[in-house]
Short mmCIF file of C-alpha atoms in Angstrom, two decimals:
data_model
loop_
_atom_site.label_atom_id
_atom_site.label_comp_id
_atom_site.label_asym_id
_atom_site.label_seq_id
_atom_site.Cartn_x
_atom_site.Cartn_y
_atom_site.Cartn_z
CA MET A 1 -11.99 -35.43 24.14
CA THR A 2 -12.42 -32.97 26.89
CA ILE A 3 -13.90 -29.48 26.25
CA VAL A 4 -12.33 -26.93 28.52
CA THR A 5 -14.49 -23.98 29.64
CA ASP A 6 -13.37 -21.04 31.52
CA PRO A 7 -14.82 -21.09 35.12
CA HIS A 8 -14.23 -17.48 35.78
CA PRO A 9 -14.65 -15.35 32.77
CA ILE A 10 -13.71 -11.81 33.42
CA GLY A 11 -13.44 -8.77 31.18
CA ALA A 12 -10.14 -8.26 29.44
CA ASP A 13 -9.98 -4.51 30.94
CA GLN A 14 -10.45 -5.85 34.46
CA ALA A 15 -7.50 -8.11 34.17
CA LEU A 16 -5.54 -5.23 32.79
CA ASP A 17 -6.09 -2.90 35.74
CA ALA A 18 -5.23 -5.41 38.18
CA ASP A 19 -1.77 -6.05 36.36
CA PRO A 20 1.09 -4.30 38.50
CA ALA A 21 2.86 -3.57 35.21
CA ILE A 22 0.49 -1.01 34.53
CA ALA A 23 0.82 0.92 37.80
CA LEU A 24 4.65 0.69 37.24
CA ARG A 25 4.52 2.07 33.79
CA ARG A 26 2.14 5.06 35.10
CA ARG A 27 4.87 5.73 37.71
CA GLU A 28 7.52 5.79 35.18
CA ASN A 29 5.69 8.25 33.02
CA ARG A 30 5.19 10.45 36.03
CA LEU A 31 9.04 10.36 36.80
CA VAL A 32 10.03 11.13 33.25
CA LEU A 33 7.79 14.24 33.44
CA ILE A 34 9.22 15.49 36.74
CA LEU A 35 12.65 15.07 35.49
CA GLN A 36 11.93 16.94 32.26
CA ILE A 37 10.70 19.98 34.29
CA LEU A 38 13.75 19.78 36.60
CA PHE A 39 15.98 19.76 33.72
CA ALA A 40 14.61 22.84 32.31
CA VAL A 41 14.39 24.76 35.69
CA VAL A 42 17.98 23.66 36.56
CA SER A 43 19.47 24.74 33.22
CA LEU A 44 17.70 28.04 33.07
CA GLY A 45 18.47 28.68 36.83
CA LEU A 46 22.23 28.10 36.06
CA TRP A 47 22.09 30.21 32.85
CA GLU A 48 20.38 33.08 34.83
CA TRP A 49 22.55 32.97 37.75
CA GLY A 50 25.89 32.37 35.91
CA SER A 51 25.26 35.19 33.45
CA GLY A 52 27.44 38.15 34.44
CA ARG A 53 29.13 36.04 37.21
CA TRP A 54 30.78 32.97 35.33
CA PHE A 55 30.44 34.39 31.81
CA SER A 56 29.73 37.78 30.05
CA GLY A 57 26.08 38.51 29.83
CA PHE A 58 27.19 40.30 26.60
CA TRP A 59 27.67 36.94 24.83
CA VAL A 60 25.12 34.66 26.46
CA SER A 61 22.33 37.20 27.58
CA SER A 62 20.12 35.56 30.47
CA PRO A 63 16.59 34.04 30.45
CA SER A 64 15.15 37.19 32.20
CA GLU A 65 16.66 39.46 29.60
CA ILE A 66 15.30 37.41 26.71
CA VAL A 67 11.81 37.22 28.08
CA THR A 68 11.87 40.95 28.60
CA THR A 69 13.22 41.35 24.86
CA LEU A 70 10.70 38.90 23.64
CA TRP A 71 7.99 41.01 25.32
CA THR A 72 9.07 44.28 23.68
CA MET A 73 9.58 42.65 20.32
CA THR A 74 6.10 41.29 20.53
CA ALA A 75 4.39 44.39 21.89
CA ASP A 76 5.92 46.54 19.00
CA GLY A 77 4.90 44.11 16.46
CA ARG A 78 8.36 43.21 15.14
CA MET A 79 7.86 39.61 16.12
CA VAL A 80 4.36 39.17 14.72
CA SER A 81 5.25 40.60 11.42
CA ALA A 82 8.43 38.40 11.35
CA VAL A 83 6.38 35.42 12.18
CA SER A 84 3.81 36.10 9.59
CA ALA A 85 6.35 36.76 6.67
CA THR A 86 8.25 33.66 7.43
CA VAL A 87 5.00 31.52 7.78
CA GLY A 88 3.89 32.99 4.41
CA VAL A 89 7.17 31.91 2.60
CA ALA A 90 7.17 28.43 4.35
CA LEU A 91 3.46 27.69 3.28
CA ALA A 92 3.95 29.05 -0.23
CA GLY A 93 7.14 27.29 -0.70
CA PHE A 94 5.67 24.16 0.94
CA ALA A 95 2.78 24.17 -1.51
CA SER A 96 4.84 24.72 -4.55
CA GLY A 97 7.24 22.21 -3.56
CA THR A 98 4.68 19.65 -3.05
CA VAL A 99 2.99 20.25 -6.35
CA LEU A 100 6.30 19.95 -8.18
CA GLY A 101 7.46 17.03 -6.34
CA MET A 102 4.36 15.16 -6.68
CA GLY A 103 3.91 16.02 -10.21
CA LEU A 104 7.47 14.91 -11.19
CA GLY A 105 7.33 11.91 -8.82
CA ILE A 106 4.06 10.60 -10.71
CA LEU A 107 5.45 11.35 -14.12
CA LEU A 108 8.70 9.36 -13.45
CA GLY A 109 7.09 6.71 -11.58
CA LEU A 110 4.66 5.88 -14.44
CA ASN A 111 7.48 6.29 -16.98
CA PRO A 112 10.59 4.22 -16.27
CA VAL A 113 12.31 5.47 -19.23
CA VAL A 114 11.94 9.21 -18.49
CA ALA A 115 13.09 8.21 -15.08
CA ARG A 116 16.19 6.53 -16.23
CA VAL A 117 16.91 9.58 -18.39
CA LEU A 118 16.36 12.14 -15.61
CA ASP A 119 18.06 9.92 -12.69
CA PRO A 120 21.71 11.27 -13.03
CA TYR A 121 20.53 14.89 -13.15
CA LEU A 122 18.28 14.51 -9.96
CA VAL A 123 20.91 12.67 -8.14
CA GLY A 124 23.38 15.61 -9.25
CA LEU A 125 20.87 18.13 -7.96
CA TYR A 126 20.39 16.19 -4.88
CA SER A 127 23.93 15.99 -4.07
CA LEU A 128 24.47 19.85 -4.48
CA PRO A 129 24.21 21.58 -1.17
CA ARG A 130 21.14 23.48 -2.06
CA VAL A 131 22.17 26.66 -0.06
CA ALA A 132 24.76 27.12 -2.73
CA LEU A 133 21.78 27.90 -5.34
CA VAL A 134 20.75 30.94 -3.10
CA PRO A 135 22.82 33.46 -4.93
CA LEU A 136 21.62 32.20 -8.35
CA PHE A 137 18.04 32.54 -7.26
CA VAL A 138 18.83 35.94 -5.97
CA LEU A 139 20.16 36.76 -9.62
CA TRP A 140 17.02 35.59 -11.21
CA LEU A 141 14.47 36.35 -8.79
CA GLY A 142 15.69 39.27 -6.65
CA ILE A 143 15.38 39.25 -3.01
CA GLY A 144 11.92 39.32 -2.63
CA PHE A 145 9.16 36.87 -1.73
CA GLU A 146 9.57 34.72 -4.97
CA MET A 147 13.12 34.05 -4.47
CA LYS A 148 12.58 32.72 -0.99
CA VAL A 149 9.47 30.63 -2.00
CA ALA A 150 11.56 29.21 -4.84
CA PHE A 151 14.35 28.23 -2.41
CA THR A 152 12.00 26.73 0.23
CA ALA A 153 10.20 24.80 -2.66
CA LEU A 154 13.51 23.33 -3.90
CA LEU A 155 14.16 21.95 -0.32
CA VAL A 156 10.64 20.51 0.09
CA PHE A 157 10.80 19.10 -3.48
CA PHE A 158 13.29 16.28 -2.84
CA PRO A 159 11.43 14.44 0.17
CA ILE A 160 8.04 14.81 -1.62
CA PHE A 161 9.33 13.52 -4.72
CA MET A 162 11.02 10.55 -3.36
CA ASN A 163 7.75 9.83 -1.36
CA THR A 164 5.73 10.01 -4.38
CA LEU A 165 8.19 7.80 -6.26
CA SER A 166 8.03 5.09 -3.52
CA GLY A 167 4.23 5.30 -3.58
CA ILE A 168 4.10 4.78 -7.20
CA ARG A 169 6.66 1.94 -7.19
CA SER A 170 5.10 0.23 -4.22
CA VAL A 171 2.00 -0.50 -6.35
CA ASP A 172 1.99 -4.28 -6.93
CA ALA A 173 1.81 -5.22 -10.62
CA ASP A 174 -0.43 -8.04 -9.67
CA LEU A 175 -3.09 -5.31 -8.68
CA ILE A 176 -2.78 -3.67 -11.96
CA ASP A 177 -3.53 -6.78 -13.83
CA VAL A 178 -6.43 -7.39 -11.51
CA ILE A 179 -8.04 -4.09 -12.17
CA LYS A 180 -7.36 -4.22 -15.99
CA VAL A 181 -9.27 -7.24 -16.07
CA MET A 182 -12.06 -5.31 -14.21
CA GLY A 183 -12.18 -3.19 -17.28
CA ALA A 184 -9.81 -0.37 -15.88
CA SER A 185 -8.28 2.13 -18.33
CA ARG A 186 -4.80 3.55 -17.96
CA TRP A 187 -6.40 6.61 -16.55
CA ASN A 188 -8.37 4.59 -13.79
CA ALA A 189 -5.28 2.89 -12.65
CA VAL A 190 -3.65 6.28 -12.29
CA ALA A 191 -6.40 7.92 -10.60
CA LYS A 192 -7.76 5.00 -8.54
CA VAL A 193 -4.42 3.40 -7.57
CA PHE A 194 -1.11 5.16 -8.45
CA VAL A 195 -1.97 8.64 -7.31
CA PRO A 196 -3.77 7.62 -3.96
CA SER A 197 -0.88 5.28 -3.28
CA ALA A 198 1.54 8.17 -4.01
CA LEU A 199 -0.58 10.41 -1.74
CA SER A 200 -0.49 7.87 1.03
CA TRP A 201 3.27 7.83 0.98
CA VAL A 202 3.47 11.72 0.90
CA PHE A 203 1.03 11.88 3.87
CA ALA A 204 3.29 9.32 5.78
CA GLY A 205 6.44 11.34 5.07
CA LEU A 206 4.89 14.66 6.01
CA ARG A 207 6.82 14.98 9.20
CA ILE A 208 10.05 14.58 7.43
CA SER A 209 9.24 16.86 4.53
CA ALA A 210 7.15 19.72 6.20
CA PRO A 211 10.25 21.01 8.51
CA PHE A 212 12.19 21.63 5.25
CA ALA A 213 9.56 24.42 4.64
CA LEU A 214 10.52 26.19 7.81
CA ILE A 215 14.22 25.68 7.14
CA GLY A 216 13.98 26.90 3.64
CA ALA A 217 12.07 30.06 4.53
CA VAL A 218 14.60 30.94 7.56
CA VAL A 219 17.64 30.43 5.67
CA ALA A 220 16.41 32.30 2.59
CA GLU A 221 15.70 35.26 4.73
CA MET A 222 18.95 35.26 6.52
CA PHE A 223 20.49 35.66 3.15
CA SER A 224 18.75 38.52 1.70
CA SER A 225 15.65 40.04 3.37
CA ASN A 226 14.27 42.88 5.21
CA ARG A 227 11.51 40.72 6.91
CA GLY A 228 10.90 37.47 8.71
CA LEU A 229 12.46 35.42 11.55
CA GLY A 230 15.69 34.67 9.33
CA TYR A 231 16.06 38.35 8.84
CA LEU A 232 15.58 39.17 12.80
CA ILE A 233 18.32 36.56 13.50
CA SER A 234 20.80 37.89 11.09
CA LEU A 235 20.04 41.48 12.26
CA SER A 236 20.24 40.79 16.05
CA ALA A 237 23.66 38.88 15.50
CA SER A 238 25.04 41.82 13.55
CA GLN A 239 24.20 44.45 16.16
CA PHE A 240 25.40 42.08 18.97
CA ASP A 241 21.91 42.00 20.52
CA THR A 242 22.19 38.36 21.84
CA ALA A 243 18.99 38.83 23.90
CA GLY A 244 17.22 39.67 20.66
CA LEU A 245 18.82 36.77 18.86
CA PHE A 246 17.89 34.35 21.43
CA ALA A 247 14.36 35.69 21.52
CA THR A 248 14.02 35.07 17.85
CA LEU A 249 15.41 31.59 18.23
CA VAL A 250 12.89 30.82 21.07
CA VAL A 251 10.17 32.08 18.49
CA THR A 252 11.50 29.92 15.61
CA THR A 253 11.72 26.92 18.00
CA MET A 254 8.02 27.51 18.98
CA LEU A 255 7.15 27.80 15.29
CA GLY A 256 8.90 24.53 14.45
CA LEU A 257 7.21 22.65 17.38
CA LEU A 258 3.84 24.00 16.38
CA LEU A 259 4.41 23.09 12.75
CA ASP A 260 5.45 19.29 13.81
CA ALA A 261 2.26 19.25 16.27
CA SER A 262 -0.09 20.30 13.30
CA VAL A 263 1.58 17.89 10.73
CA VAL A 264 1.15 15.06 13.34
CA LEU A 265 -2.42 16.04 13.84
CA ILE A 266 -3.16 16.30 10.00
CA GLY A 267 -1.35 13.12 9.25
CA ARG A 268 -3.42 11.37 11.83
CA ARG A 269 -6.44 12.57 10.05
CA LEU A 270 -5.42 11.82 6.60
CA LEU A 271 -4.04 8.51 7.52
CA HIS A 272 -6.93 7.34 9.66
CA TRP A 273 -6.97 3.99 7.99
CA GLN A 274 -3.44 3.07 9.11
CA MET B 1 -21.49 -26.53 -26.75
CA ILE B 2 -18.51 -24.03 -27.49
CA PRO B 3 -15.99 -24.32 -24.68
CA ILE B 4 -15.66 -21.23 -22.67
CA VAL B 5 -11.97 -21.09 -23.00
CA GLU B 6 -10.10 -22.84 -25.67
CA PHE B 7 -6.18 -23.40 -26.03
CA ASP B 8 -5.23 -24.44 -29.29
CA ASP B 9 -1.65 -25.63 -29.58
CA VAL B 10 -0.36 -22.84 -27.54
CA SER B 11 3.37 -22.40 -26.84
CA LYS B 12 4.99 -19.59 -24.96
CA VAL B 13 8.66 -18.50 -24.56
CA PHE B 14 9.77 -15.96 -22.03
CA PHE B 15 13.30 -14.41 -21.82
CA LYS B 16 14.96 -14.44 -18.51
CA GLY B 17 17.79 -12.16 -19.22
CA THR B 18 19.04 -13.41 -22.47
CA VAL B 19 18.10 -17.04 -21.88
CA PRO B 20 14.72 -18.07 -23.66
CA ILE B 21 12.66 -20.09 -21.33
CA GLN B 22 9.92 -22.29 -22.72
CA ALA B 23 6.97 -21.77 -20.24
CA LEU B 24 4.25 -23.67 -22.24
CA GLY B 25 4.73 -26.51 -24.96
CA ARG B 26 1.84 -26.93 -27.44
CA LEU B 27 -0.96 -26.92 -25.05
CA ASN B 28 -4.42 -28.10 -25.88
CA LEU B 29 -7.05 -27.55 -23.52
CA SER B 30 -10.85 -27.02 -23.54
CA VAL B 31 -12.46 -25.46 -20.41
CA ARG B 32 -16.20 -26.34 -20.32
CA GLU B 33 -18.57 -23.63 -19.21
CA GLY B 34 -19.68 -23.80 -15.73
CA GLU B 35 -17.15 -26.37 -14.56
CA LEU B 36 -14.59 -25.80 -11.63
CA LEU B 37 -11.18 -26.83 -13.37
CA ALA B 38 -8.15 -27.19 -11.07
CA VAL B 39 -4.60 -26.81 -12.57
CA VAL B 40 -1.93 -28.60 -10.57
CA GLY B 41 1.74 -28.71 -11.33
CA PRO B 42 5.25 -27.90 -9.99
CA SER B 43 6.13 -24.17 -9.70
CA GLY B 44 7.35 -22.59 -12.89
CA CYS B 45 5.20 -25.09 -15.06
CA GLY B 46 3.33 -22.30 -16.77
CA LYS B 47 0.08 -22.48 -14.58
CA SER B 48 -0.08 -18.88 -14.03
CA THR B 49 0.80 -18.16 -17.84
CA LEU B 50 -2.37 -20.14 -18.63
CA LEU B 51 -4.31 -17.78 -16.62
CA ASN B 52 -2.57 -14.58 -17.64
CA MET B 53 -3.44 -15.64 -21.40
CA THR B 54 -7.03 -16.30 -20.53
CA ALA B 55 -7.19 -12.90 -18.84
CA GLY B 56 -5.92 -11.32 -21.95
CA LEU B 57 -2.85 -9.88 -20.04
CA MET B 58 -0.41 -12.10 -22.09
CA LYS B 59 -0.45 -13.18 -25.64
CA PRO B 60 0.24 -16.67 -26.68
CA GLY B 61 3.65 -17.32 -28.52
CA THR B 62 2.25 -19.68 -31.23
CA GLY B 63 -1.15 -21.11 -31.31
CA ALA B 64 -4.62 -19.47 -30.33
CA ILE B 65 -6.69 -18.88 -27.47
CA ARG B 66 -10.54 -18.32 -27.62
CA TYR B 67 -13.02 -17.15 -25.11
CA LYS B 68 -16.57 -18.17 -26.01
CA GLY B 69 -15.25 -18.90 -29.52
CA GLN B 70 -13.78 -15.39 -30.03
CA ALA B 71 -10.00 -14.41 -30.12
CA ILE B 72 -9.01 -12.61 -27.09
CA SER B 73 -7.58 -9.10 -27.64
CA GLY B 74 -6.70 -6.93 -24.67
CA ALA B 75 -7.67 -7.41 -21.28
CA ASN B 76 -10.61 -9.87 -21.00
CA THR B 77 -13.21 -8.07 -18.94
CA GLN B 78 -15.55 -11.10 -18.59
CA VAL B 79 -13.10 -12.66 -16.24
CA ALA B 80 -12.18 -11.80 -12.65
CA TYR B 81 -8.58 -12.39 -11.53
CA VAL B 82 -8.06 -13.63 -7.87
CA THR B 83 -4.39 -13.50 -7.00
CA GLN B 84 -2.62 -15.15 -3.86
CA LYS B 85 -2.13 -11.53 -2.35
CA ASP B 86 -5.36 -9.83 -1.53
CA ASN B 87 -4.17 -6.67 -2.95
CA LEU B 88 -6.94 -4.59 -1.26
CA LEU B 89 -6.29 -0.80 -1.31
CA PRO B 90 -5.33 0.08 2.18
CA TRP B 91 -6.75 3.48 2.19
CA ARG B 92 -10.24 2.32 1.27
CA SER B 93 -12.74 0.75 3.60
CA VAL B 94 -14.08 -2.84 3.03
CA GLU B 95 -17.18 -1.48 1.10
CA GLN B 96 -14.95 1.09 -0.92
CA ASN B 97 -12.68 -1.80 -1.95
CA ILE B 98 -15.44 -4.07 -3.13
CA ARG B 99 -17.00 -0.99 -4.96
CA LEU B 100 -13.96 -0.47 -6.84
CA PRO B 101 -14.73 -2.34 -10.00
CA LEU B 102 -18.07 -0.52 -10.35
CA GLU B 103 -16.19 2.67 -10.57
CA MET B 104 -14.47 1.78 -13.63
CA GLY B 105 -14.85 0.26 -17.27
CA PRO B 106 -18.26 -0.50 -18.43
CA HIS B 107 -19.72 -1.13 -14.93
CA LYS B 108 -19.45 2.85 -14.20
CA ARG B 109 -22.78 3.11 -16.09
CA LEU B 110 -24.79 1.17 -13.51
CA SER B 111 -27.08 3.15 -11.44
CA GLU B 112 -26.15 4.33 -8.02
CA ALA B 113 -29.00 2.20 -6.47
CA GLU B 114 -27.71 -0.87 -8.45
CA LYS B 115 -24.13 -0.36 -7.24
CA ARG B 116 -25.19 -0.02 -3.80
CA GLU B 117 -27.34 -3.10 -3.83
CA ARG B 118 -24.54 -5.18 -5.35
CA VAL B 119 -21.90 -4.17 -2.97
CA ALA B 120 -24.35 -4.82 0.00
CA ARG B 121 -25.32 -8.30 -1.69
CA TYR B 122 -21.66 -9.54 -2.11
CA ILE B 123 -20.65 -8.20 1.22
CA ALA B 124 -23.42 -10.31 2.81
CA MET B 125 -22.44 -13.34 0.55
CA VAL B 126 -18.94 -13.48 1.71
CA GLY B 127 -20.05 -12.89 5.30
CA LEU B 128 -18.46 -9.49 5.95
CA LYS B 129 -21.84 -7.80 7.06
CA GLY B 130 -20.97 -5.46 9.99
CA PHE B 131 -17.39 -4.79 8.52
CA GLU B 132 -18.40 -2.50 5.68
CA LYS B 133 -16.72 0.52 7.31
CA HIS B 134 -13.53 -1.35 8.52
CA TYR B 135 -10.22 -0.79 6.71
CA PRO B 136 -8.01 -3.82 5.44
CA LYS B 137 -5.56 -3.34 8.35
CA GLU B 138 -8.31 -4.02 10.92
CA LEU B 139 -9.20 -7.37 9.19
CA SER B 140 -7.74 -10.84 9.75
CA GLY B 141 -6.11 -12.71 6.72
CA GLY B 142 -9.31 -14.64 6.14
CA MET B 143 -11.55 -11.62 6.19
CA ARG B 144 -9.36 -9.95 3.62
CA LYS B 145 -9.56 -12.98 1.54
CA ARG B 146 -13.22 -12.68 1.48
CA ALA B 147 -13.28 -9.11 0.75
CA GLN B 148 -10.92 -9.85 -2.22
CA LEU B 149 -13.52 -12.52 -3.35
CA ALA B 150 -16.30 -9.99 -2.94
CA ARG B 151 -14.50 -7.42 -4.93
CA SER B 152 -14.05 -10.08 -7.88
CA LEU B 153 -17.75 -11.17 -7.92
CA VAL B 154 -19.36 -7.72 -7.60
CA TYR B 155 -18.95 -6.89 -11.35
CA GLU B 156 -20.45 -10.49 -12.06
CA PRO B 157 -17.85 -12.01 -14.57
CA ASP B 158 -18.74 -15.24 -16.14
CA THR B 159 -15.30 -16.88 -15.19
CA LEU B 160 -13.17 -16.75 -12.15
CA LEU B 161 -9.38 -17.18 -12.51
CA MET B 162 -7.72 -17.90 -9.14
CA ASP B 163 -4.19 -18.21 -8.85
CA GLU B 164 -3.22 -20.21 -5.76
CA PRO B 165 -5.67 -17.97 -3.67
CA PHE B 166 -5.23 -19.79 -0.52
CA GLY B 167 -1.49 -20.44 -0.85
CA ALA B 168 -0.23 -18.23 1.96
CA LEU B 169 -2.96 -19.12 4.49
CA ASP B 170 -2.64 -21.65 7.44
CA ALA B 171 -4.21 -24.98 7.11
CA GLN B 172 -7.25 -24.57 9.16
CA LEU B 173 -8.27 -21.04 7.40
CA LYS B 174 -7.53 -22.76 4.03
CA LEU B 175 -10.27 -25.20 4.70
CA MET B 176 -12.60 -22.55 5.83
CA LEU B 177 -12.31 -20.75 2.90
CA GLN B 178 -12.47 -23.70 0.53
CA ALA B 179 -15.76 -24.49 1.95
CA GLU B 180 -17.02 -20.90 1.63
CA LEU B 181 -15.63 -20.88 -1.92
CA LEU B 182 -17.58 -24.07 -2.81
CA LYS B 183 -20.66 -22.86 -1.27
CA THR B 184 -20.54 -19.72 -3.26
CA TRP B 185 -19.49 -21.30 -6.43
CA GLU B 186 -22.06 -24.33 -6.36
CA GLY B 187 -25.14 -23.61 -8.41
CA SER B 188 -23.70 -20.11 -9.50
CA GLY B 189 -23.12 -21.28 -13.02
CA LYS B 190 -19.86 -19.57 -13.20
CA THR B 191 -16.72 -21.31 -14.73
CA LEU B 192 -13.78 -21.42 -12.34
CA ILE B 193 -10.20 -22.08 -13.18
CA PHE B 194 -8.34 -22.80 -9.93
CA VAL B 195 -4.52 -22.88 -10.06
CA THR B 196 -2.82 -24.70 -7.01
CA HIS B 197 0.04 -26.90 -6.07
CA ASP B 198 -1.73 -28.73 -3.49
CA LEU B 199 -3.37 -32.01 -5.14
CA THR B 200 -5.75 -32.34 -2.08
CA GLU B 201 -7.00 -28.99 -2.64
CA ALA B 202 -7.49 -29.54 -6.27
CA ILE B 203 -9.47 -32.78 -5.91
CA SER B 204 -11.53 -31.48 -2.98
CA LEU B 205 -12.87 -28.64 -5.14
CA ALA B 206 -12.84 -29.60 -8.74
CA ASP B 207 -14.83 -31.22 -11.36
CA ARG B 208 -11.91 -31.86 -13.30
CA VAL B 209 -8.11 -31.83 -12.42
CA ILE B 210 -5.30 -31.20 -14.76
CA VAL B 211 -1.90 -32.04 -14.00
CA MET B 212 0.96 -30.14 -15.84
CA SER B 213 4.62 -31.03 -16.27
CA GLY B 214 7.47 -29.01 -15.43
CA ARG B 215 8.92 -26.71 -18.25
CA PRO B 216 7.96 -26.61 -20.81
CA GLY B 217 4.45 -26.92 -19.19
CA ARG B 218 2.31 -29.63 -20.92
CA ILE B 219 -0.59 -31.39 -19.86
CA ILE B 220 0.33 -34.99 -18.45
CA ALA B 221 -2.86 -35.99 -16.67
CA ILE B 222 -6.43 -35.13 -16.76
CA ALA B 223 -9.01 -36.82 -14.35
CA ASP B 224 -12.74 -36.03 -13.94
CA ILE B 225 -13.52 -36.08 -10.30
CA ARG B 226 -17.06 -37.72 -10.08
CA LEU B 227 -17.34 -36.98 -6.28
CA PRO B 228 -20.96 -35.82 -5.48
CA ARG B 229 -21.98 -32.18 -4.88
CA PRO B 230 -22.57 -30.18 -2.66
CA ARG B 231 -19.17 -31.30 -1.16
CA ASP B 232 -17.97 -31.17 2.28
CA VAL B 233 -14.39 -30.20 1.99
CA PHE B 234 -13.67 -31.17 5.71
CA HIS B 235 -14.59 -34.91 5.13
CA ILE B 236 -14.45 -35.45 1.32
CA ARG B 237 -10.69 -36.52 1.70
CA PHE B 238 -11.57 -39.46 3.69
CA GLN B 239 -13.84 -41.12 1.05
CA PRO B 240 -12.29 -44.02 -0.71
CA GLU B 241 -12.71 -42.59 -4.25
CA PHE B 242 -10.68 -39.50 -3.12
CA GLY B 243 -7.85 -41.90 -2.37
CA ASP B 244 -7.95 -43.39 -5.75
CA TYR B 245 -7.91 -40.01 -7.66
CA PHE B 246 -5.09 -39.03 -5.42
CA GLU B 247 -2.93 -41.99 -6.21
CA GLU B 248 -3.68 -41.79 -9.90
CA LEU B 249 -2.93 -38.01 -10.08
CA TRP B 250 0.05 -38.09 -7.73
CA ALA B 251 1.68 -40.90 -9.84
CA ALA B 252 1.72 -38.49 -12.79
CA LEU B 253 2.82 -35.55 -10.59
CA LYS B 254 5.57 -37.60 -8.92
CA GLN B 255 7.09 -38.97 -11.98
CA ASP B 256 7.44 -35.45 -13.30
CA LEU B 257 8.82 -34.19 -10.16
CA ALA B 258 11.36 -36.88 -10.19
CA SER B 259 12.55 -36.11 -13.63
CA GLY B 260 12.49 -32.32 -12.82
CA GLU B 261 14.79 -33.03 -9.83
CA ALA B 262 17.17 -35.17 -11.99
CA ALA B 263 17.39 -32.54 -14.53
CA THR B 264 18.46 -29.75 -12.22
#
């Protein structure tokens, strides 16, 4: 038998740095970034230059006009109050949707019979385009904060509910047997295994469910409101104020991106064990 | 001496859909306190049923099971169950996973200092020192297996029930973990019932090997393995007596496998 020993032991990182694949990947990353910036500059440039030349500025506005409008709307406080109204509805709706979704998910996950009884009704509710329920919510709750929160909660409910259910159902039956023998009560199993498992699925699905909060808030505000980003979008459109409309869309997009970034950040903290 | 586990004429029928399946047929067995008993048999012979009943997770159909002379009602918290999957909680660190049994049932009453001492002691025993804060995802298969074993030992049960614990591991790792299991068990005084379909594993580890038949599961051979302890699982298979035990038990197992093949 021969024992082989490495005559030139080197650190793994040293070997990595020398590999041309690293430099190649870095160059590609740089190229992608440059092209992304170029894409923005060219399309905004074409828009600015073509507006009033190739197509009517009345319908498409122009980037410079949008920036100006955005500035005025921010300066006079309209945008800030709209953003805070929308964020308020989105947060409240997200919180209540999460509580309901997790609550029902845990209940149904732990009680297969209840789950079977409620299944067709939940499928029905899921199949119904939820926007169709806005008029009903307006009748019941008026056009204020509550209605918008209720609608947002309904949108957030389903993805959270599904994640919770998957989290409960992914718990291995063997594991429950193992902990029963350790002396676990039913409550121990729920508190130590089922709920944490559901939470881990909800956290993992946060990037899918969180955007529904913003969608719900904006859609509800478009239907009936005198505040919020959704309201500004409808108002600008009805007044043919395309610059104001685009300015609001820009802010809504930013808000969406910010929401996604914070969800990613929060998710990374909550799921540090993954 | 009262046997630690006693199966008295136990039968068990399951329903697979509408078809009744007899898993165990009139089984009589006494497990001696402190022995390492290996149960070997074809899949579906009721080996796991045997463990489930000892753990109190399943009631016998007919017949009776006694643990230390007492009928078992509800989960038997004097045993630990070690399954093939490690089933560690992925959101808990090694330390928190091993602590889990001490957070529930009768063990909750232990003092905080005692809990901390036990967790540290069993982490050291299975060789996971330095990995306390790691999460299961960051561990190798063998390390997860060790963590699972520590979690089973930390509440100091009298009996360990192991259901093909090394079944999913590669051959080298299996040998390593068998050696570690023996080192942990030898001299501990604990009773260990070890279910496997690997006859070599059974003879290497056990004081006594039971061979079970296919459905309905019955005991068709019993052998006392009089190989000296402490045992070296890496070399024990090359001893001549090992070969004799293997031939004897394999003959029983083979006969049943052949008739099982013919039946299906």
